[in-house]
Amino acid sequence: METGEKAEKTKSQSGSAEKIRTSLFHRLLDKRILLNPKDDLKFLLHRLIFIARISPELADKRDLGGYYEQLYQDLQRYYQGDGVTGLLLLYPSYILHIVESSNDVLFSVLRDLGHMQRQGHSALILEPRILVISHDIPNRLFQQWSYKVLSVPARRLAAAEQTESHEKLVSESLTMLMKLGVEMLKTPKRSKNSADSVLDKEPELIVPQDNIEQLLKNEALLTPLQYLDTYDCPINVVMDSGHVFGSSNPTTV
């Protein structure tokens, strides 16, 4: 009798566990756990890549690196367990920023960018545009977050390259960034100079500065405020109403 009760109890508990972990979130999280068994995974991973123009009033570009370093420290204290990784490239006139973290952290970054947009010319960065947002990515490309000040401009685009379509420029830029991330994964974990060593060794993986200049002119790339307006906008479904054909009485349909 006791054996039967124990079996029934075990069956009930296993059934409850299956019900708890049958959501899409848990299935995606289980997939990440399989790919990253050594990591303590508590959230789905997303990646944001954006570009912008550096304010000409910013005397030291390292101040921008320090700004984001402090921002991520604050966000990680608020969203405990949501680690931030990525790379901030500081060109002479532009930035290219890759951020990997939870949805909450990335939207906090977007809202901070939106606040900068509203500040106008007094902001640290100007005219930001989103290159891509990738959701539910299986693993990180970067082991930590860091920034790199590029002392010389990246290679300039040839005249033929300047006529390329924006779609091709986006594709080429993302391909270079993915290759850069793969190379940085090969560096020792927690190495403070991983970005320096990889970029010095593989300068061809630096997205050309002229690429960024051209992409910032592409109005098809959303600004943070445009993206947030779309995200925050409620979905209003207007139901059809009117007369039923063939009837003299107004009826909702």
Backbone as numpy.savetxt, mean C-alpha at the origin, in Angstrom:
# Nx Ny Nz CAx CAy CAz Cx Cy Cz
-21.00 -45.21 28.32 -21.84 -44.00 28.32 -20.96 -42.74 28.32
-19.91 -42.74 29.18 -19.01 -41.60 29.27 -18.24 -41.43 27.97
-17.84 -42.55 27.37 -17.10 -42.49 26.11 -17.93 -41.83 25.02
-19.20 -42.18 24.97 -20.10 -41.59 23.98 -20.29 -40.10 24.19
-20.39 -39.69 25.47 -20.55 -38.26 25.76 -19.31 -37.48 25.36
-18.12 -38.06 25.64 -16.86 -37.39 25.29 -16.74 -37.24 23.78
-17.12 -38.29 23.05 -17.04 -38.24 21.59 -17.97 -37.16 21.04
-19.18 -37.10 21.62 -20.15 -36.11 21.17 -19.66 -34.70 21.47
-19.02 -34.51 22.65 -18.49 -33.21 23.05 -17.35 -32.79 22.13
-16.46 -33.74 21.82 -15.35 -33.45 20.91 -15.85 -33.06 19.54
-16.87 -33.78 19.06 -17.45 -33.50 17.75 -18.07 -32.11 17.74
-18.74 -31.77 18.85 -19.38 -30.45 18.95 -18.35 -29.34 18.95
-17.21 -29.54 19.67 -16.16 -28.53 19.74 -15.49 -28.34 18.39
-15.22 -29.45 17.69 -14.59 -29.35 16.39 -15.51 -28.67 15.39
-16.82 -28.96 15.51 -17.78 -28.30 14.64 -17.83 -26.82 14.88
-17.75 -26.40 16.15 -17.75 -24.98 16.50 -16.51 -24.29 15.95
-15.36 -24.98 16.05 -14.10 -24.41 15.55 -14.18 -24.20 14.04
-14.81 -25.17 13.33 -14.94 -25.04 11.90 -15.83 -23.85 11.54
-16.88 -23.63 12.32 -17.77 -22.52 12.06 -17.06 -21.19 12.28
-16.18 -21.14 13.31 -15.48 -19.90 13.63 -14.53 -19.51 12.51
-13.88 -20.49 11.90 -12.83 -20.20 10.92 -13.27 -20.53 9.49
-14.47 -20.15 9.13 -14.92 -20.39 7.77 -15.15 -19.09 7.00
-14.76 -17.95 7.55 -14.92 -16.69 6.84 -13.80 -16.54 5.80
-14.01 -15.62 4.84 -13.00 -15.36 3.82 -11.73 -14.81 4.46
-11.89 -13.98 5.50 -10.73 -13.43 6.21 -9.83 -14.55 6.73
-10.44 -15.55 7.41 -9.65 -16.62 7.98 -9.02 -17.50 6.90
-9.70 -17.68 5.80 -9.13 -18.48 4.72 -7.92 -17.78 4.12
-8.01 -16.45 3.92 -6.88 -15.70 3.40 -5.74 -15.67 4.41
-6.08 -15.55 5.70 -5.06 -15.53 6.74 -4.36 -16.88 6.83
-5.14 -17.97 6.73 -4.55 -19.32 6.74 -3.58 -19.49 5.58
-3.92 -18.89 4.43 -3.04 -18.98 3.26 -1.72 -18.27 3.53
-1.79 -17.10 4.17 -0.56 -16.38 4.53 0.27 -17.16 5.53
-0.40 -17.81 6.49 0.31 -18.58 7.51 1.07 -19.73 6.87
0.46 -20.37 5.87 1.13 -21.47 5.17 2.38 -20.98 4.44
2.30 -19.77 3.88 3.44 -19.22 3.14 4.49 -18.61 4.07
4.08 -18.20 5.28 4.99 -17.55 6.22 4.86 -18.20 7.60
5.24 -19.47 7.73 5.02 -20.19 9.00 5.77 -19.64 10.19
6.84 -18.86 9.96 7.65 -18.36 11.06 7.15 -17.03 11.61
6.23 -16.39 10.88 5.74 -15.07 11.28 4.50 -15.17 12.16
4.34 -14.21 13.05 3.15 -14.12 13.89 2.14 -13.27 13.16
1.21 -13.93 12.47 0.30 -13.23 11.58 -1.05 -12.98 12.25
-1.46 -11.71 12.30 -2.72 -11.36 12.93 -3.62 -10.54 12.00
-3.13 -10.19 10.81 -3.92 -9.36 9.91 -3.55 -9.68 8.47
-4.43 -9.31 7.55 -4.13 -9.46 6.13 -3.17 -8.36 5.71
-2.31 -8.68 4.78 -1.23 -7.77 4.38 -1.60 -7.04 3.08
-1.32 -5.74 3.06 -1.60 -4.92 1.88 -0.37 -4.07 1.57
-0.31 -3.59 0.32 0.85 -2.77 -0.09 0.36 -1.51 -0.81
0.91 -0.38 -0.40 0.60 0.92 -1.02 1.88 1.49 -1.62
1.78 1.95 -2.87 2.90 2.63 -3.51 2.39 3.97 -4.03
3.03 5.04 -3.60 2.62 6.37 -4.07 3.83 7.22 -4.42
3.59 8.23 -5.22 4.64 9.15 -5.66 4.18 10.58 -5.35
5.13 11.50 -5.28 4.78 12.88 -4.99 5.98 13.78 -5.31
5.70 15.07 -5.29 6.75 16.07 -5.49 7.18 16.59 -4.12
8.48 16.75 -3.92 8.99 17.29 -2.66 8.85 18.80 -2.65
8.40 19.35 -1.55 8.27 20.80 -1.43 9.63 21.47 -1.63
9.69 22.47 -2.49 10.98 23.17 -2.70 11.46 23.89 -1.45
10.56 24.09 -0.48 10.93 24.76 0.76 11.59 23.83 1.76
11.60 22.51 1.47 12.21 21.55 2.38 13.72 21.57 2.19
14.44 22.05 3.19 15.89 22.21 3.07 16.63 20.88 3.14
16.21 20.02 4.05 16.89 18.73 4.26 15.89 17.59 4.03
16.13 16.79 3.01 15.21 15.70 2.69 15.13 14.65 3.79
16.15 14.60 4.63 16.12 13.64 5.74 15.01 13.97 6.73
14.56 15.22 6.73 13.43 15.59 7.59 12.18 14.84 7.17
12.03 14.60 5.88 10.88 13.84 5.38 10.98 12.38 5.80
12.21 11.83 5.76 12.41 10.47 6.24 12.09 10.37 7.72
12.52 11.37 8.50 12.22 11.38 9.94 10.74 11.53 10.22
10.05 12.28 9.37 8.60 12.47 9.54 7.88 11.13 9.44
8.19 10.37 8.39 7.52 9.08 8.20 7.97 8.04 9.23
9.20 8.13 9.65 9.68 7.22 10.69 8.87 7.41 11.97
8.62 8.66 12.35 7.82 8.97 13.53 6.37 8.57 13.34
5.84 8.80 12.14 4.45 8.44 11.86 4.23 6.94 12.04
5.15 6.13 11.52 4.98 4.68 11.62 5.17 4.18 13.05
6.02 4.82 13.80 6.15 4.47 15.22 4.84 4.74 15.95
4.23 5.88 15.67 2.95 6.22 16.31 1.85 5.25 15.89
1.79 4.90 14.61 0.76 3.99 14.12 0.93 2.59 14.69
2.17 2.15 14.85 2.40 0.82 15.40 2.07 0.75 16.89
2.17 1.89 17.57 1.75 1.93 18.97 0.22 1.90 19.06
-0.44 2.55 18.11 -1.91 2.59 18.12 -2.50 1.27 17.64
-1.96 0.76 16.52 -2.40 -0.54 15.99 -1.34 -1.57 16.35
-1.37 -2.03 17.56 -0.34 -2.93 18.07 -0.33 -4.24 17.29
0.85 -4.63 16.87 1.01 -5.87 16.12 1.00 -5.68 14.61
0.61 -4.47 14.15 0.56 -4.19 12.72 1.91 -3.64 12.27
2.85 -4.51 11.94 4.18 -4.08 11.55 4.18 -3.35 10.22
5.10 -2.40 10.09 5.22 -1.61 8.86 6.57 -1.89 8.23
6.57 -2.25 6.95 7.80 -2.43 6.19 7.68 -1.65 4.89
8.80 -1.43 4.23 8.76 -0.72 2.95 10.02 0.09 2.72
9.92 1.02 1.77 11.07 1.83 1.39 10.61 3.18 0.87
11.26 4.23 1.35 11.02 5.59 0.88 12.25 6.05 0.12
12.09 6.33 -1.17 13.18 6.83 -2.00 13.01 8.33 -2.16
14.03 9.08 -1.75 14.01 10.54 -1.80 14.90 11.02 -2.94
14.26 11.40 -4.04 14.97 11.92 -5.20 15.25 13.41 -4.98
16.00 14.04 -5.88 16.22 15.48 -5.73 14.94 16.30 -5.72
13.92 15.87 -6.47 12.68 16.66 -6.55 11.42 15.86 -6.24
11.52 14.52 -6.12 10.35 13.68 -5.96 10.58 12.61 -4.90
9.48 11.92 -4.54 9.60 10.75 -3.68 8.84 9.59 -4.31
9.29 8.40 -4.00 8.58 7.17 -4.33 8.54 6.35 -3.05
7.35 6.00 -2.59 7.19 5.41 -1.26 6.41 4.11 -1.35
6.98 3.04 -0.81 6.33 1.74 -0.73 6.06 1.44 0.74
4.82 1.10 1.07 4.44 0.78 2.45 3.69 -0.55 2.47
4.09 -1.44 3.36 3.43 -2.74 3.53 2.94 -2.86 4.96
1.65 -3.07 5.14 1.11 -3.20 6.49 -0.37 -3.60 6.42
-1.07 -3.39 7.52 -2.49 -3.72 7.58 -3.32 -2.65 6.88
-4.58 -2.95 6.66 -5.50 -2.00 6.04 -5.63 -0.73 6.87
-5.70 -0.87 8.21 -5.83 0.29 9.09 -4.65 1.24 8.95
-3.45 0.68 8.91 -2.25 1.51 8.81 -2.20 2.23 7.46
-2.48 1.51 6.38 -2.40 2.12 5.06 -3.42 3.24 4.90
-4.62 3.06 5.45 -5.60 4.13 5.34 -5.24 5.32 6.22
-4.53 5.07 7.30 -4.02 6.18 8.11 -2.99 6.98 7.32
-2.15 6.28 6.55 -1.16 6.95 5.71 -1.86 7.76 4.62
-2.91 7.18 4.01 -3.66 7.89 2.97 -4.34 9.14 3.53
-4.90 9.03 4.74 -5.55 10.19 5.33 -4.53 11.27 5.68
-3.34 10.86 6.08 -2.27 11.83 6.33 -1.88 12.54 5.03
-1.83 11.78 3.94 -1.54 12.38 2.63 -2.65 13.34 2.21
-3.90 12.94 2.50 -5.03 13.82 2.20 -4.94 15.13 2.96
-4.50 15.05 4.22 -4.31 16.26 5.03 -3.24 17.14 4.41
-2.17 16.53 3.89 -1.12 17.31 3.23 -1.65 17.99 1.99
-2.52 17.27 1.23 -3.11 17.88 0.04 -3.88 19.15 0.40
-4.62 19.10 1.50 -5.41 20.26 1.91 -4.52 21.42 2.36
-3.31 21.10 2.84 -2.39 22.16 3.28 -1.85 22.97 2.12
-1.87 22.39 0.92 -1.37 23.10 -0.25 0.15 23.19 -0.26
0.66 24.34 -0.62 2.11 24.52 -0.80 2.89 24.51 0.51
2.21 24.56 1.64 2.93 24.54 2.92 3.25 23.12 3.39
2.78 22.11 2.65 3.00 20.71 3.04 4.42 20.27 2.69
4.84 19.17 3.31 6.18 18.62 3.03 6.26 18.06 1.62
5.17 17.42 1.17 5.14 16.88 -0.19 3.91 17.42 -0.92
4.02 17.51 -2.23 2.98 18.12 -3.05 2.50 17.15 -4.12
1.27 17.31 -4.53 0.68 16.58 -5.67 0.85 15.06 -5.58
0.55 14.44 -4.44 0.72 12.98 -4.36 -0.28 12.25 -5.24
0.18 11.14 -5.80 -0.69 10.26 -6.58 -0.39 8.80 -6.22
-1.43 8.00 -6.23 -1.30 6.58 -5.89 -0.92 5.79 -7.13
0.21 5.11 -7.05 0.64 4.27 -8.16 -0.13 2.96 -8.17
-0.26 2.34 -7.00 -1.02 1.09 -6.90 -1.29 0.78 -5.43
-2.42 0.11 -5.17 -2.71 -0.48 -3.86 -3.00 -1.95 -4.10
-2.21 -2.82 -3.49 -2.38 -4.27 -3.65 -2.92 -4.85 -2.35
-4.03 -5.57 -2.44 -4.68 -6.12 -1.26 -4.39 -7.62 -1.12
-4.35 -8.08 0.14 -4.21 -9.50 0.46 -3.00 -10.13 -0.22
-1.86 -9.43 -0.16 -0.64 -9.98 -0.76 -0.10 -11.10 0.13
0.50 -12.13 -0.46 0.91 -13.31 0.33 2.08 -13.06 1.28
3.01 -12.20 0.90 4.17 -11.95 1.77 4.77 -10.58 1.50
5.69 -10.18 2.34 6.33 -8.87 2.23 7.50 -8.92 1.26
7.78 -7.76 0.64 8.97 -7.62 -0.18 10.12 -7.02 0.63
9.79 -6.38 1.75 10.81 -5.71 2.55 10.76 -6.23 3.99
11.94 -6.33 4.60 12.04 -6.87 5.95 11.84 -5.80 7.02
11.98 -4.54 6.64 11.81 -3.43 7.57 11.48 -2.18 6.75
11.16 -1.08 7.44 10.95 0.17 6.73 12.23 1.00 6.83
12.61 1.61 5.71 13.81 2.46 5.70 13.65 3.52 4.62
14.53 4.49 4.63 14.52 5.49 3.56 15.92 5.70 3.04
15.99 6.17 1.80 17.26 6.36 1.13 17.24 7.69 0.39
18.20 8.57 0.69 18.34 9.82 -0.03 19.24 9.58 -1.23
18.70 9.81 -2.41 19.48 9.62 -3.64 20.23 10.91 -3.92
21.54 10.85 -3.86 22.36 12.05 -3.97 22.44 12.58 -5.40
22.21 11.70 -6.37 22.24 12.13 -7.77 20.93 11.71 -8.42
20.49 12.44 -9.43 19.25 12.05 -10.12 19.40 10.66 -10.73
18.30 9.91 -10.76 18.31 8.63 -11.47 18.45 8.91 -12.96
18.74 7.86 -13.72 18.97 8.06 -15.15 17.78 8.74 -15.80
18.07 9.64 -16.74 17.00 10.38 -17.40 16.44 9.56 -18.55
15.16 9.77 -18.84 14.52 9.05 -19.93 15.01 9.57 -21.27
15.22 8.65 -22.20 15.55 9.05 -23.56 14.32 9.67 -24.20
14.53 10.37 -25.33 13.42 11.04 -25.99 12.33 10.04 -26.39
12.75 8.85 -26.84 11.77 7.83 -27.24 10.97 7.34 -26.05
11.65 7.22 -24.89 10.98 6.72 -23.70 9.96 7.72 -23.16
10.19 9.00 -23.39 9.29 10.03 -22.88 7.93 10.01 -23.58
7.87 9.36 -24.75 6.61 9.27 -25.48 5.84 7.99 -25.15
6.37 7.16 -24.25 5.69 5.93 -23.89 4.37 6.23 -23.17
3.44 5.30 -23.29 2.14 5.47 -22.64 2.30 5.41 -21.13
1.36 6.03 -20.43 1.39 6.02 -18.97 1.25 4.60 -18.44
0.45 3.79 -19.13 0.27 2.40 -18.68 1.59 1.65 -18.71
2.38 1.88 -19.76 3.67 1.20 -19.87 4.64 1.72 -18.81
4.59 3.03 -18.52 5.46 3.59 -17.49 5.12 3.01 -16.12
3.83 2.86 -15.83 3.41 2.27 -14.56 3.91 0.83 -14.47
3.71 0.07 -15.55 4.12 -1.33 -15.56 5.63 -1.47 -15.37
6.40 -0.66 -16.08 7.86 -0.73 -15.97 8.33 -0.33 -14.57
7.71 0.69 -14.01 8.10 1.16 -12.67 7.81 0.09 -11.63
6.64 -0.52 -11.70 6.27 -1.57 -10.74 7.18 -2.78 -10.87
7.54 -3.12 -12.11 8.46 -4.26 -12.33 9.80 -3.99 -11.68
10.32 -2.78 -11.84 11.60 -2.43 -11.22 11.51 -2.48 -9.71
10.40 -2.03 -9.15 10.24 -2.04 -7.69 10.14 -3.46 -7.15
9.44 -4.35 -7.90 9.35 -5.74 -7.46 10.73 -6.40 -7.47
11.52 -6.12 -8.50 12.88 -6.67 -8.58 13.74 -6.11 -7.44
13.55 -4.83 -7.13 14.29 -4.22 -6.02 13.94 -4.90 -4.71
12.65 -5.15 -4.50 12.21 -5.83 -3.27 12.79 -7.22 -3.15
12.85 -7.95 -4.26 13.42 -9.31 -4.25 14.89 -9.26 -3.85
15.62 -8.27 -4.38 17.04 -8.15 -4.04 17.21 -7.78 -2.56
16.33 -6.93 -2.04 16.46 -6.53 -0.65 16.11 -7.67 0.31
15.27 -8.59 -0.13 14.96 -9.76 0.70 16.18 -10.65 0.91
17.15 -10.54 0.03 18.35 -11.37 0.12 19.35 -10.83 1.14
19.16 -9.59 1.58 20.09 -9.00 2.54 19.80 -9.53 3.93
20.81 -9.50 4.83 20.58 -9.99 6.20 19.45 -9.24 6.88
18.62 -9.95 7.62 17.48 -9.34 8.29 17.95 -8.32 9.31
17.21 -7.22 9.39 17.48 -6.11 10.32 18.78 -5.38 10.00
19.27 -5.52 8.77 20.45 -4.76 8.37 20.04 -3.32 8.10
20.63 -2.37 8.81 20.22 -0.98 8.69 20.60 -0.38 7.34
21.59 -0.97 6.67 22.07 -0.40 5.42 21.66 -1.25 4.22
20.57 -2.01 4.34 20.17 -2.90 3.25 19.82 -2.11 1.99
19.10 -0.99 2.15 18.73 -0.18 0.98 19.97 0.40 0.32
20.90 0.89 1.13 22.13 1.46 0.57 22.91 0.42 -0.22
23.09 -0.77 0.37 23.91 -1.79 -0.27 23.29 -2.27 -1.58
21.96 -2.48 -1.58 21.30 -2.98 -2.79 21.28 -1.92 -3.88
20.92 -0.69 -3.54 20.82 0.36 -4.55 22.19 0.76 -5.10
23.23 0.68 -4.27 24.58 0.95 -4.76 25.06 -0.16 -5.69
24.62 -1.38 -5.40 25.03 -2.54 -6.20 24.19 -2.68 -7.46
22.90 -2.31 -7.37 21.97 -2.48 -8.49 21.30 -1.13 -8.83
22.06 -0.14 -9.29 21.46 1.19 -9.57 20.42 1.16 -10.68
20.47 0.13 -11.54 19.48 0.05 -12.63 18.08 -0.26 -12.12
17.97 -0.64 -10.83 16.66 -0.92 -10.25 15.99 0.34 -9.69
16.69 1.47 -9.76 16.08 2.74 -9.32 15.18 3.26 -10.42
13.93 3.51 -10.08 12.98 4.05 -11.05 13.48 5.43 -11.48
13.59 5.70 -12.78 14.08 7.01 -13.23 13.24 8.16 -12.69
13.91 9.23 -12.32 13.20 10.39 -11.79 12.24 10.97 -12.84
12.63 10.93 -14.10 11.74 11.42 -15.15 10.49 10.56 -15.27
10.61 9.29 -14.93 9.44 8.40 -14.89 8.39 8.96 -13.93
8.86 9.34 -12.75 7.96 9.87 -11.72 7.35 11.19 -12.18
8.16 12.03 -12.80 7.66 13.31 -13.30 6.54 13.10 -14.31
6.73 12.13 -15.21 5.70 11.83 -16.21 4.44 11.26 -15.56
4.63 10.38 -14.58 3.48 9.72 -13.94 2.65 10.71 -13.12
3.28 11.71 -12.56 2.55 12.71 -11.78 1.62 13.55 -12.66
1.87 13.54 -13.96 1.00 14.26 -14.90 -0.19 13.41 -15.33
-0.18 12.13 -14.95 -1.23 11.20 -15.37 -2.45 11.35 -14.46
-3.51 11.96 -14.96 -4.70 12.19 -14.15 -5.49 10.91 -13.91
-5.12 9.83 -14.60 -5.79 8.55 -14.35 -5.36 7.96 -13.01
-4.20 8.38 -12.51 -3.75 7.95 -11.19 -4.44 8.81 -10.14
-5.12 8.17 -9.20 -5.90 8.91 -8.21 -5.00 9.60 -7.19
-5.44 10.76 -6.74 -4.81 11.39 -5.59 -5.36 10.71 -4.33
-4.70 10.83 -3.19 -5.24 10.26 -1.95 -6.64 10.74 -1.63
-6.91 12.04 -1.83 -8.26 12.56 -1.55 -9.31 11.95 -2.46
-8.98 11.76 -3.74 -9.92 11.12 -4.65 -10.20 9.69 -4.24
-9.15 8.98 -3.85 -9.32 7.58 -3.42 -10.18 7.51 -2.16
-9.90 8.37 -1.19 -10.64 8.37 0.06 -12.10 8.78 -0.14
-12.33 9.74 -1.03 -13.70 10.15 -1.32 -14.50 8.98 -1.88
-13.87 8.21 -2.77 -14.54 7.03 -3.34 -14.76 5.97 -2.28
-13.76 5.77 -1.43 -13.84 4.73 -0.39 -14.90 5.08 0.65
-14.97 6.36 1.04 -15.90 6.78 2.09 -17.31 7.04 1.59
-17.46 7.14 0.29 -18.78 7.47 -0.27 -19.75 6.31 -0.07
-20.93 6.55 0.49 -21.90 5.47 0.67 -22.44 4.99 -0.66
-22.80 3.72 -0.70 -23.39 3.16 -1.90 -24.90 3.33 -1.81
-25.43 4.24 -2.59 -26.87 4.50 -2.58 -27.54 3.76 -3.73
-28.37 2.82 -3.38 -29.10 2.06 -4.38 -30.49 2.65 -4.51
-30.80 3.24 -5.67 -32.11 3.84 -5.90 -33.02 2.79 -6.51
-34.08 2.46 -5.81 -35.03 1.46 -6.31 -35.91 2.08 -7.38
-36.16 1.29 -8.43 -37.06 1.75 -9.49 -38.48 1.88 -8.94
-39.21 2.89 -9.38 -40.59 3.05 -8.96 -41.37 3.73 -10.07
-42.68 3.60 -10.07 -43.49 4.21 -11.12 -44.79 3.46 -11.31
-45.31 3.53 -12.50 -46.57 2.86 -12.81 -46.34 1.47 -13.35
-47.20 0.57 -12.96 -47.22 -0.72 -13.61 -47.89 -0.56 -14.95
-47.22 -0.97 -15.98 -47.79 -0.79 -17.31 -49.12 -1.52 -17.41
-50.10 -0.86 -17.99 -51.41 -1.46 -18.15 -52.34 -1.20 -16.98
-51.84 -0.41 -16.00 -52.67 -0.12 -14.83 -52.81 1.39 -14.69
-53.97 1.82 -14.21 -54.22 3.25 -14.02 -53.80 3.72 -12.65
-53.38 2.78 -11.77 -52.99 3.14 -10.41 -51.47 3.15 -10.29
-50.89 4.20 -9.67 -49.43 4.23 -9.46 -49.04 3.13 -8.47
-48.10 2.35 -8.84 -47.66 1.24 -7.99 -46.15 1.21 -7.95
-45.59 1.00 -6.80 -44.14 0.87 -6.67 -43.73 -0.50 -7.17
-42.71 -0.55 -8.01 -42.24 -1.82 -8.54 -40.76 -1.98 -8.25
